[in-house]
Amino acid sequence: MKYDFSKPLTDDQLEVVRWVQENGDDVTKASEHFDLDPADIFKWTIQDYELTREPLMKEGTQNMTEELLAQINTLYEHEVNLNKIWEDFQKAQFLN
């Protein structure tokens, strides 16, 4: 799914995103913690990961180092985890 990342995240949204990132990328727990829509939290978190990774990928086309590759891979792992949690949540919602 494509999202529009043209609007920067607000400080409040970034606070939620940081909480998600520090708590296993679990948007459902963040939703309960902040009383916000998990779909919004998912979008904000994906936006942060994508926009953080983008310049790293550009830099990597010029000079890929082991450290840079590790940073990119870490972000990718977080995105995969976030997507898995989101998909499981959506399936559970569909079954209920």
PDB file of C-alpha atoms in Angstrom:
ATOM      1  CA  MET A   1       0.000   0.000   0.000  1.00  0.00           C
ATOM      2  CA  LYS A   2       1.257   3.477  -0.863  1.00  0.00           C
ATOM      3  CA  TYR A   3       0.984   6.309   1.608  1.00  0.00           C
ATOM      4  CA  ASP A   4       1.306  10.044   1.164  1.00  0.00           C
ATOM      5  CA  PHE A   5       4.313  11.155   3.185  1.00  0.00           C
ATOM      6  CA  SER A   6       4.239  14.752   1.965  1.00  0.00           C
ATOM      7  CA  LYS A   7       3.190  16.122   5.368  1.00  0.00           C
ATOM      8  CA  PRO A   8       5.877  15.903   8.041  1.00  0.00           C
ATOM      9  CA  LEU A   9       4.956  14.229  11.301  1.00  0.00           C
ATOM     10  CA  THR A  10       4.043  16.494  14.199  1.00  0.00           C
ATOM     11  CA  ASP A  11       5.908  16.382  17.490  1.00  0.00           C
ATOM     12  CA  ASP A  12       2.962  14.514  19.038  1.00  0.00           C
ATOM     13  CA  GLN A  13       2.972  11.955  16.224  1.00  0.00           C
ATOM     14  CA  LEU A  14       6.739  11.525  16.563  1.00  0.00           C
ATOM     15  CA  GLU A  15       6.315  10.912  20.286  1.00  0.00           C
ATOM     16  CA  VAL A  16       3.910   8.076  19.484  1.00  0.00           C
ATOM     17  CA  VAL A  17       6.252   6.710  16.800  1.00  0.00           C
ATOM     18  CA  ARG A  18       9.205   6.694  19.211  1.00  0.00           C
ATOM     19  CA  TRP A  19       7.071   4.826  21.755  1.00  0.00           C
ATOM     20  CA  VAL A  20       6.174   2.242  19.103  1.00  0.00           C
ATOM     21  CA  GLN A  21       9.811   1.838  18.101  1.00  0.00           C
ATOM     22  CA  GLU A  22      10.883   1.396  21.713  1.00  0.00           C
ATOM     23  CA  ASN A  23       8.132  -1.156  22.369  1.00  0.00           C
ATOM     24  CA  GLY A  24       8.613  -3.788  19.690  1.00  0.00           C
ATOM     25  CA  ASP A  25       6.868  -1.941  16.830  1.00  0.00           C
ATOM     26  CA  ASP A  26       3.506  -2.947  18.289  1.00  0.00           C
ATOM     27  CA  VAL A  27       0.981  -0.400  17.034  1.00  0.00           C
ATOM     28  CA  THR A  28      -1.849  -2.195  18.845  1.00  0.00           C
ATOM     29  CA  LYS A  29      -0.200  -1.615  22.231  1.00  0.00           C
ATOM     30  CA  ALA A  30       0.507   1.979  21.248  1.00  0.00           C
ATOM     31  CA  SER A  31      -3.136   2.382  20.276  1.00  0.00           C
ATOM     32  CA  GLU A  32      -4.203   1.269  23.743  1.00  0.00           C
ATOM     33  CA  HIS A  33      -1.517   3.352  25.447  1.00  0.00           C
ATOM     34  CA  PHE A  34      -2.302   6.594  23.589  1.00  0.00           C
ATOM     35  CA  ASP A  35      -5.986   5.925  22.791  1.00  0.00           C
ATOM     36  CA  LEU A  36      -5.392   6.514  19.087  1.00  0.00           C
ATOM     37  CA  ASP A  37      -6.380   4.683  15.913  1.00  0.00           C
ATOM     38  CA  PRO A  38      -3.833   1.915  15.223  1.00  0.00           C
ATOM     39  CA  ALA A  39      -4.094   2.602  11.475  1.00  0.00           C
ATOM     40  CA  ASP A  40      -2.855   6.149  12.035  1.00  0.00           C
ATOM     41  CA  ILE A  41      -0.032   4.927  14.254  1.00  0.00           C
ATOM     42  CA  PHE A  42       0.957   2.344  11.647  1.00  0.00           C
ATOM     43  CA  LYS A  43       1.081   4.983   8.907  1.00  0.00           C
ATOM     44  CA  TRP A  44       3.135   7.388  11.026  1.00  0.00           C
ATOM     45  CA  THR A  45       5.602   4.670  11.970  1.00  0.00           C
ATOM     46  CA  ILE A  46       5.999   3.455   8.387  1.00  0.00           C
ATOM     47  CA  GLN A  47       6.510   7.066   7.319  1.00  0.00           C
ATOM     48  CA  ASP A  48       9.252   7.548   9.881  1.00  0.00           C
ATOM     49  CA  TYR A  49      11.028   4.326   8.881  1.00  0.00           C
ATOM     50  CA  GLU A  50      10.760   5.087   5.156  1.00  0.00           C
ATOM     51  CA  LEU A  51      11.949   8.668   5.478  1.00  0.00           C
ATOM     52  CA  THR A  52      14.823   7.604   7.747  1.00  0.00           C
ATOM     53  CA  ARG A  53      15.919   4.857   5.382  1.00  0.00           C
ATOM     54  CA  GLU A  54      15.646   6.899   2.168  1.00  0.00           C
ATOM     55  CA  PRO A  55      18.761   9.078   2.670  1.00  0.00           C
ATOM     56  CA  LEU A  56      20.709   6.064   3.925  1.00  0.00           C
ATOM     57  CA  MET A  57      19.886   4.204   0.716  1.00  0.00           C
ATOM     58  CA  LYS A  58      21.008   7.195  -1.362  1.00  0.00           C
ATOM     59  CA  GLU A  59      24.231   7.396   0.582  1.00  0.00           C
ATOM     60  CA  GLY A  60      24.720   3.672   0.087  1.00  0.00           C
ATOM     61  CA  THR A  61      24.666   4.029  -3.687  1.00  0.00           C
ATOM     62  CA  GLN A  62      27.784   6.197  -3.391  1.00  0.00           C
ATOM     63  CA  ASN A  63      29.604   4.555  -0.510  1.00  0.00           C
ATOM     64  CA  MET A  64      28.103   1.471   1.133  1.00  0.00           C
ATOM     65  CA  THR A  65      29.903   0.682   4.369  1.00  0.00           C
ATOM     66  CA  GLU A  66      29.252  -2.167   6.774  1.00  0.00           C
ATOM     67  CA  GLU A  67      27.925   0.308   9.328  1.00  0.00           C
ATOM     68  CA  LEU A  68      25.544   1.883   6.813  1.00  0.00           C
ATOM     69  CA  LEU A  69      24.355  -1.532   5.662  1.00  0.00           C
ATOM     70  CA  ALA A  70      23.726  -2.501   9.282  1.00  0.00           C
ATOM     71  CA  GLN A  71      21.640   0.665   9.809  1.00  0.00           C
ATOM     72  CA  ILE A  72      19.588  -0.019   6.676  1.00  0.00           C
ATOM     73  CA  ASN A  73      19.079  -3.656   7.648  1.00  0.00           C
ATOM     74  CA  THR A  74      17.976  -2.685  11.155  1.00  0.00           C
ATOM     75  CA  LEU A  75      15.376  -0.298   9.759  1.00  0.00           C
ATOM     76  CA  TYR A  76      14.203  -2.971   7.339  1.00  0.00           C
ATOM     77  CA  GLU A  77      13.860  -5.500  10.171  1.00  0.00           C
ATOM     78  CA  HIS A  78      11.741  -3.035  12.120  1.00  0.00           C
ATOM     79  CA  GLU A  79       9.534  -2.444   9.080  1.00  0.00           C
ATOM     80  CA  VAL A  80       9.069  -6.182   8.562  1.00  0.00           C
ATOM     81  CA  ASN A  81       8.152  -6.613  12.230  1.00  0.00           C
ATOM     82  CA  LEU A  82       5.775  -3.660  12.105  1.00  0.00           C
ATOM     83  CA  ASN A  83       4.070  -5.031   8.984  1.00  0.00           C
ATOM     84  CA  LYS A  84       3.734  -8.496  10.533  1.00  0.00           C
ATOM     85  CA  ILE A  85       2.116  -7.114  13.682  1.00  0.00           C
ATOM     86  CA  TRP A  86      -0.206  -4.955  11.574  1.00  0.00           C
ATOM     87  CA  GLU A  87      -1.229  -7.849   9.315  1.00  0.00           C
ATOM     88  CA  ASP A  88      -1.887 -10.101  12.319  1.00  0.00           C
ATOM     89  CA  PHE A  89      -3.980  -7.354  13.899  1.00  0.00           C
ATOM     90  CA  GLN A  90      -6.013  -6.886  10.729  1.00  0.00           C
ATOM     91  CA  LYS A  91      -6.616 -10.636  10.410  1.00  0.00           C
ATOM     92  CA  ALA A  92      -7.763 -10.799  14.020  1.00  0.00           C
ATOM     93  CA  GLN A  93     -10.142  -7.889  13.419  1.00  0.00           C
ATOM     94  CA  PHE A  94     -11.552  -9.633  10.355  1.00  0.00           C
ATOM     95  CA  LEU A  95     -12.130 -12.880  12.256  1.00  0.00           C
ATOM     96  CA  ASN A  96     -13.938 -11.132  15.103  1.00  0.00           C
TER      97      ASN A  96
END
